[in-house]
């Protein structure tokens, strides 16, 4: 039985069972209409209904920088989001690039219902939500439709194996327009074998790559998120570096020879050998 613990006046947490586990919407005490979504204790999204352009999580801010560089400022884009959460980046694009057309693919139907009810989307935003597995939803997208494909899919705080392979990225390439961007939120810790493998996998499909992460994560000092971006054309690395270095959560950008060296000769992942990303240590979410 789902449990709803909210008091509208007191802004208490909303706690409900969803398909993927126990979802919690925790009110942000510093922002009157902002909430953090957790699933089984793992933070998934932060949304400010009064200011959808506000991105709180480090990895969301880095995805936001990439979304800002997909096209000239304010120009509408076609964006595909694999993994929904609370639709944070879709909301961001809707307000920073009005008239954009966006599709969100999220398999957890109960989570979608919870988010739609408690954190409703702007009725004017052109955001369509499809209930499907990310790879199945990707297969339904027309060739050359997307300016941006964002992969931010976690099940039990791990990226499912079938979303880590060259076969998966081949379909991503199919739906991207020429010059379109692929951006993936990846999570790993020492010895960073998963992250290195994902770089090698993306390199098999995209001639241009960049990786954005906290330097401590790149040095293998702690478990954390890294955002990998790929394109068939030169990336605006200098501008991305400037934005990430000046962010409230500074990050390093690796590209070119530095990124190749970082991958350490890792092999590309195929469906036959794919495994889920490693589980984060319990201390990460404490």
Short mmCIF file of C-alpha atoms in Angstrom, two decimals:
data_model
loop_
_atom_site.label_atom_id
_atom_site.label_comp_id
_atom_site.label_asym_id
_atom_site.label_seq_id
_atom_site.Cartn_x
_atom_site.Cartn_y
_atom_site.Cartn_z
CA UNK A 1 0.00 0.00 0.00
CA UNK A 2 1.43 3.41 -0.98
CA UNK A 3 1.99 5.81 1.86
CA UNK A 4 1.48 9.55 1.49
CA UNK A 5 2.88 11.50 4.44
CA UNK A 6 2.45 15.00 3.12
CA UNK A 7 0.81 17.87 4.94
CA UNK A 8 0.32 20.64 2.39
CA UNK A 9 0.63 23.34 5.01
CA UNK A 10 3.73 21.93 6.70
CA UNK A 11 5.37 20.70 3.48
CA UNK A 12 6.19 17.32 4.91
CA UNK A 13 7.85 14.63 2.85
CA UNK A 14 5.84 12.58 0.38
CA UNK A 15 6.70 8.88 0.65
CA UNK A 16 5.27 6.30 -1.73
CA UNK A 17 6.11 2.89 -3.10
CA UNK A 18 6.85 3.01 -6.83
CA UNK A 19 7.88 0.31 -9.26
CA UNK A 20 11.58 0.92 -8.59
CA UNK A 21 11.41 0.99 -4.80
CA UNK A 22 10.52 3.54 -2.15
CA UNK A 23 10.27 7.09 -3.51
CA UNK A 24 10.59 10.11 -1.25
CA UNK A 25 9.97 13.74 -2.11
CA UNK A 26 11.81 15.82 0.48
CA UNK A 27 11.04 19.55 0.74
CA UNK A 28 13.95 21.96 0.33
CA UNK A 29 13.83 24.13 3.43
CA UNK A 30 15.65 26.97 1.65
CA UNK A 31 13.32 27.14 -1.37
CA UNK A 32 9.54 27.39 -0.85
CA UNK A 33 8.52 25.12 -3.75
CA UNK A 34 11.59 22.98 -4.26
CA UNK A 35 11.85 19.23 -3.68
CA UNK A 36 14.46 16.48 -3.80
CA UNK A 37 13.45 13.07 -5.16
CA UNK A 38 15.07 9.99 -3.64
CA UNK A 39 14.46 6.36 -4.62
CA UNK A 40 15.52 3.77 -2.07
CA UNK A 41 17.59 6.48 -0.40
CA UNK A 42 19.52 7.47 -3.53
CA UNK A 43 19.06 11.11 -4.62
CA UNK A 44 17.60 11.19 -8.13
CA UNK A 45 16.46 14.74 -8.85
CA UNK A 46 15.97 18.22 -7.44
CA UNK A 47 13.21 20.47 -8.78
CA UNK A 48 12.28 24.05 -7.94
CA UNK A 49 8.79 24.68 -9.28
CA UNK A 50 9.26 28.45 -8.91
CA UNK A 51 12.59 28.40 -10.75
CA UNK A 52 12.95 25.40 -13.09
CA UNK A 53 16.22 26.85 -14.38
CA UNK A 54 17.77 26.22 -10.95
CA UNK A 55 19.94 23.09 -11.07
CA UNK A 56 21.12 21.94 -7.64
CA UNK A 57 22.93 18.65 -8.18
CA UNK A 58 26.47 18.72 -9.55
CA UNK A 59 25.77 16.34 -12.42
CA UNK A 60 22.56 18.18 -13.34
CA UNK A 61 24.47 21.43 -13.57
CA UNK A 62 26.98 19.79 -15.91
CA UNK A 63 24.21 18.43 -18.08
CA UNK A 64 22.74 21.93 -18.06
CA UNK A 65 26.01 23.38 -19.36
CA UNK A 66 25.94 20.87 -22.21
CA UNK A 67 22.29 21.66 -23.00
CA UNK A 68 23.23 25.35 -23.12
CA UNK A 69 25.82 24.61 -25.81
CA UNK A 70 23.74 22.36 -28.07
CA UNK A 71 22.47 25.34 -30.09
CA UNK A 72 22.59 29.16 -29.94
CA UNK A 73 21.08 30.56 -26.72
CA UNK A 74 17.29 30.37 -26.61
CA UNK A 75 16.94 28.39 -29.84
CA UNK A 76 14.34 25.59 -29.55
CA UNK A 77 15.72 22.06 -29.77
CA UNK A 78 14.48 18.50 -29.97
CA UNK A 79 15.65 16.69 -26.83
CA UNK A 80 15.25 13.05 -25.82
CA UNK A 81 15.67 12.13 -22.16
CA UNK A 82 16.28 8.47 -21.36
CA UNK A 83 15.35 8.26 -17.70
CA UNK A 84 12.84 10.66 -16.21
CA UNK A 85 13.31 11.13 -12.49
CA UNK A 86 11.50 14.37 -11.72
CA UNK A 87 12.09 15.71 -15.28
CA UNK A 88 14.61 18.26 -14.02
CA UNK A 89 16.59 18.78 -17.22
CA UNK A 90 13.47 18.73 -19.39
CA UNK A 91 12.02 21.53 -17.23
CA UNK A 92 15.33 23.42 -17.53
CA UNK A 93 15.34 23.22 -21.32
CA UNK A 94 11.66 24.18 -21.48
CA UNK A 95 12.35 27.52 -19.74
CA UNK A 96 15.76 28.27 -21.23
CA UNK A 97 14.74 27.25 -24.76
CA UNK A 98 10.99 27.94 -25.10
CA UNK A 99 9.14 26.01 -27.82
CA UNK A 100 11.55 23.10 -27.58
CA UNK A 101 10.04 19.69 -28.27
CA UNK A 102 11.04 17.06 -25.73
CA UNK A 103 10.40 13.39 -25.09
CA UNK A 104 11.07 11.64 -21.80
CA UNK A 105 11.30 7.85 -21.62
CA UNK A 106 10.73 6.46 -18.11
CA UNK A 107 9.74 2.87 -17.36
CA UNK A 108 8.59 3.46 -13.76
CA UNK A 109 4.93 4.32 -14.33
CA UNK A 110 4.20 4.77 -10.61
CA UNK A 111 7.07 7.24 -10.29
CA UNK A 112 5.78 9.20 -13.29
CA UNK A 113 2.33 9.42 -11.68
CA UNK A 114 3.85 10.61 -8.40
CA UNK A 115 5.95 13.30 -10.08
CA UNK A 116 3.11 14.49 -12.30
CA UNK A 117 0.82 14.79 -9.27
CA UNK A 118 3.20 16.43 -6.82
CA UNK A 119 5.52 18.34 -9.19
CA UNK A 120 3.30 19.05 -12.20
CA UNK A 121 4.86 20.03 -15.50
CA UNK A 122 4.07 23.43 -16.99
CA UNK A 123 1.05 22.92 -19.23
CA UNK A 124 2.75 25.06 -21.89
CA UNK A 125 5.91 22.98 -21.95
CA UNK A 126 6.14 20.66 -24.95
CA UNK A 127 7.25 17.63 -22.93
CA UNK A 128 5.86 14.19 -23.74
CA UNK A 129 6.47 11.35 -21.28
CA UNK A 130 6.51 7.78 -22.57
CA UNK A 131 6.29 4.77 -20.27
CA UNK A 132 8.88 2.31 -21.59
CA UNK A 133 12.31 0.86 -21.05
CA UNK A 134 14.92 3.36 -22.22
CA UNK A 135 16.24 1.20 -25.04
CA UNK A 136 12.75 0.25 -26.21
CA UNK A 137 11.72 3.90 -26.17
CA UNK A 138 14.85 4.90 -28.05
CA UNK A 139 14.01 2.39 -30.79
CA UNK A 140 10.72 4.22 -31.43
CA UNK A 141 12.35 7.58 -32.14
CA UNK A 142 12.68 8.60 -35.78
CA UNK A 143 16.07 8.76 -37.47
CA UNK A 144 17.78 12.14 -37.12
CA UNK A 145 15.14 13.57 -34.77
CA UNK A 146 17.19 14.75 -31.77
CA UNK A 147 19.54 17.65 -31.18
CA UNK A 148 20.30 16.19 -27.76
CA UNK A 149 20.00 12.72 -26.23
CA UNK A 150 20.50 12.52 -22.47
CA UNK A 151 21.02 9.13 -20.83
CA UNK A 152 20.41 9.34 -17.09
CA UNK A 153 19.02 5.92 -16.22
CA UNK A 154 19.59 4.24 -12.88
CA UNK A 155 18.00 1.15 -11.37
CA UNK A 156 18.93 0.66 -7.75
CA UNK A 157 21.62 3.39 -8.19
CA UNK A 158 23.19 1.40 -11.07
CA UNK A 159 23.04 1.94 -14.83
CA UNK A 160 21.44 -1.16 -16.40
CA UNK A 161 23.81 -3.27 -18.48
CA UNK A 162 21.87 -2.96 -21.73
CA UNK A 163 22.42 0.83 -21.68
CA UNK A 164 26.22 0.55 -21.65
CA UNK A 165 26.96 -1.08 -25.01
CA UNK A 166 27.99 -0.16 -28.53
CA UNK A 167 24.65 -1.53 -29.76
CA UNK A 168 22.83 0.94 -27.51
CA UNK A 169 24.99 3.84 -28.71
CA UNK A 170 24.52 2.80 -32.32
CA UNK A 171 20.81 3.50 -31.86
CA UNK A 172 21.61 6.79 -30.11
CA UNK A 173 23.64 7.83 -33.16
CA UNK A 174 20.72 6.87 -35.39
CA UNK A 175 18.29 9.29 -33.70
CA UNK A 176 20.74 12.20 -33.46
CA UNK A 177 20.81 14.92 -36.07
CA UNK A 178 24.20 15.72 -37.63
CA UNK A 179 26.01 17.77 -35.00
CA UNK A 180 23.68 16.53 -32.24
CA UNK A 181 24.99 15.81 -28.75
CA UNK A 182 24.85 12.64 -26.66
CA UNK A 183 25.28 13.24 -22.91
CA UNK A 184 25.41 10.44 -20.34
CA UNK A 185 25.41 10.63 -16.57
CA UNK A 186 27.79 7.89 -15.39
CA UNK A 187 28.66 6.83 -11.85
CA UNK A 188 31.80 4.99 -10.80
CA UNK A 189 34.52 4.77 -8.17
CA UNK A 190 38.02 3.40 -7.91
CA UNK A 191 39.48 1.74 -9.98
CA UNK A 192 37.13 3.46 -12.53
CA UNK A 193 36.93 0.40 -14.78
CA UNK A 194 33.31 1.10 -15.69
CA UNK A 195 34.00 4.73 -16.60
CA UNK A 196 37.02 3.82 -18.73
CA UNK A 197 34.96 1.18 -20.52
CA UNK A 198 32.19 3.68 -21.22
CA UNK A 199 34.69 6.13 -22.72
CA UNK A 200 36.01 3.39 -25.01
CA UNK A 201 32.46 2.40 -25.96
CA UNK A 202 31.49 5.96 -26.84
CA UNK A 203 34.75 6.42 -28.77
CA UNK A 204 33.68 3.58 -31.05
CA UNK A 205 30.64 5.62 -32.14
CA UNK A 206 31.55 9.30 -31.66
CA UNK A 207 34.65 10.90 -33.15
CA UNK A 208 34.51 13.75 -30.62
CA UNK A 209 34.25 13.18 -26.86
CA UNK A 210 34.65 15.11 -23.63
CA UNK A 211 34.33 14.02 -20.01
CA UNK A 212 33.27 16.33 -17.16
CA UNK A 213 33.85 15.33 -13.53
CA UNK A 214 35.11 16.38 -10.14
CA UNK A 215 38.92 16.02 -10.14
CA UNK A 216 38.71 13.74 -7.08
CA UNK A 217 36.51 11.33 -9.03
CA UNK A 218 38.88 11.36 -12.00
CA UNK A 219 41.80 10.62 -9.67
CA UNK A 220 39.93 7.63 -8.26
CA UNK A 221 39.74 9.18 -4.79
CA UNK A 222 36.00 8.77 -4.36
CA UNK A 223 32.84 7.40 -5.94
CA UNK A 224 30.92 10.00 -7.94
CA UNK A 225 29.30 11.10 -11.16
CA UNK A 226 30.92 11.94 -14.47
CA UNK A 227 29.18 13.31 -17.55
CA UNK A 228 30.34 12.02 -20.92
CA UNK A 229 29.41 13.98 -24.04
CA UNK A 230 29.82 12.80 -27.61
CA UNK A 231 29.27 14.35 -31.04
CA UNK A 232 30.16 13.75 -34.68
CA UNK A 233 31.65 17.24 -34.89
CA UNK A 234 34.06 19.34 -32.84
CA UNK A 235 32.74 20.08 -29.35
CA UNK A 236 32.96 23.58 -27.81
CA UNK A 237 35.51 22.32 -25.31
CA UNK A 238 36.92 25.73 -24.38
CA UNK A 239 33.48 27.13 -23.51
CA UNK A 240 32.46 23.95 -21.67
CA UNK A 241 35.71 24.11 -19.69
CA UNK A 242 35.11 27.74 -18.79
CA UNK A 243 31.58 27.05 -17.57
CA UNK A 244 32.57 24.00 -15.56
CA UNK A 245 35.58 25.69 -13.97
CA UNK A 246 33.45 28.67 -12.88
CA UNK A 247 30.56 26.58 -11.57
CA UNK A 248 29.71 26.53 -7.83
CA UNK A 249 30.75 22.85 -8.10
CA UNK A 250 33.94 23.17 -10.19
CA UNK A 251 34.73 20.30 -12.52
CA UNK A 252 37.52 19.30 -14.87
CA UNK A 253 37.00 18.63 -18.57
CA UNK A 254 39.06 15.93 -20.25
CA UNK A 255 39.17 15.56 -24.03
CA UNK A 256 41.50 14.63 -26.86
CA UNK A 257 44.74 12.90 -25.94
CA UNK A 258 44.12 13.41 -22.23
CA UNK A 259 40.84 11.52 -22.42
CA UNK A 260 42.40 8.75 -24.52
CA UNK A 261 45.16 8.36 -21.94
CA UNK A 262 42.60 8.35 -19.13
CA UNK A 263 40.68 5.47 -20.75
CA UNK A 264 43.84 3.41 -20.36
CA UNK A 265 43.32 1.12 -23.33
CA UNK A 266 39.91 -0.11 -22.13
CA UNK A 267 37.86 -2.11 -24.62
CA UNK A 268 34.45 -1.10 -25.96
CA UNK A 269 31.51 -2.87 -24.31
CA UNK A 270 29.07 -4.94 -26.38
CA UNK A 271 25.71 -6.43 -25.44
CA UNK A 272 27.33 -9.84 -25.04
CA UNK A 273 29.66 -8.69 -22.27
CA UNK A 274 27.77 -5.75 -20.77
CA UNK A 275 27.28 -5.48 -17.00
CA UNK A 276 25.56 -2.88 -14.86
CA UNK A 277 27.59 -0.04 -13.41
CA UNK A 278 29.00 -0.70 -9.92
CA UNK A 279 26.85 -0.12 -6.89
CA UNK A 280 27.87 2.93 -4.86
CA UNK A 281 29.23 2.29 -1.39
CA UNK A 282 26.69 2.86 1.42
CA UNK A 283 28.59 5.90 2.64
CA UNK A 284 27.87 7.86 -0.58
CA UNK A 285 24.30 8.77 0.42
CA UNK A 286 24.89 9.39 4.12
#
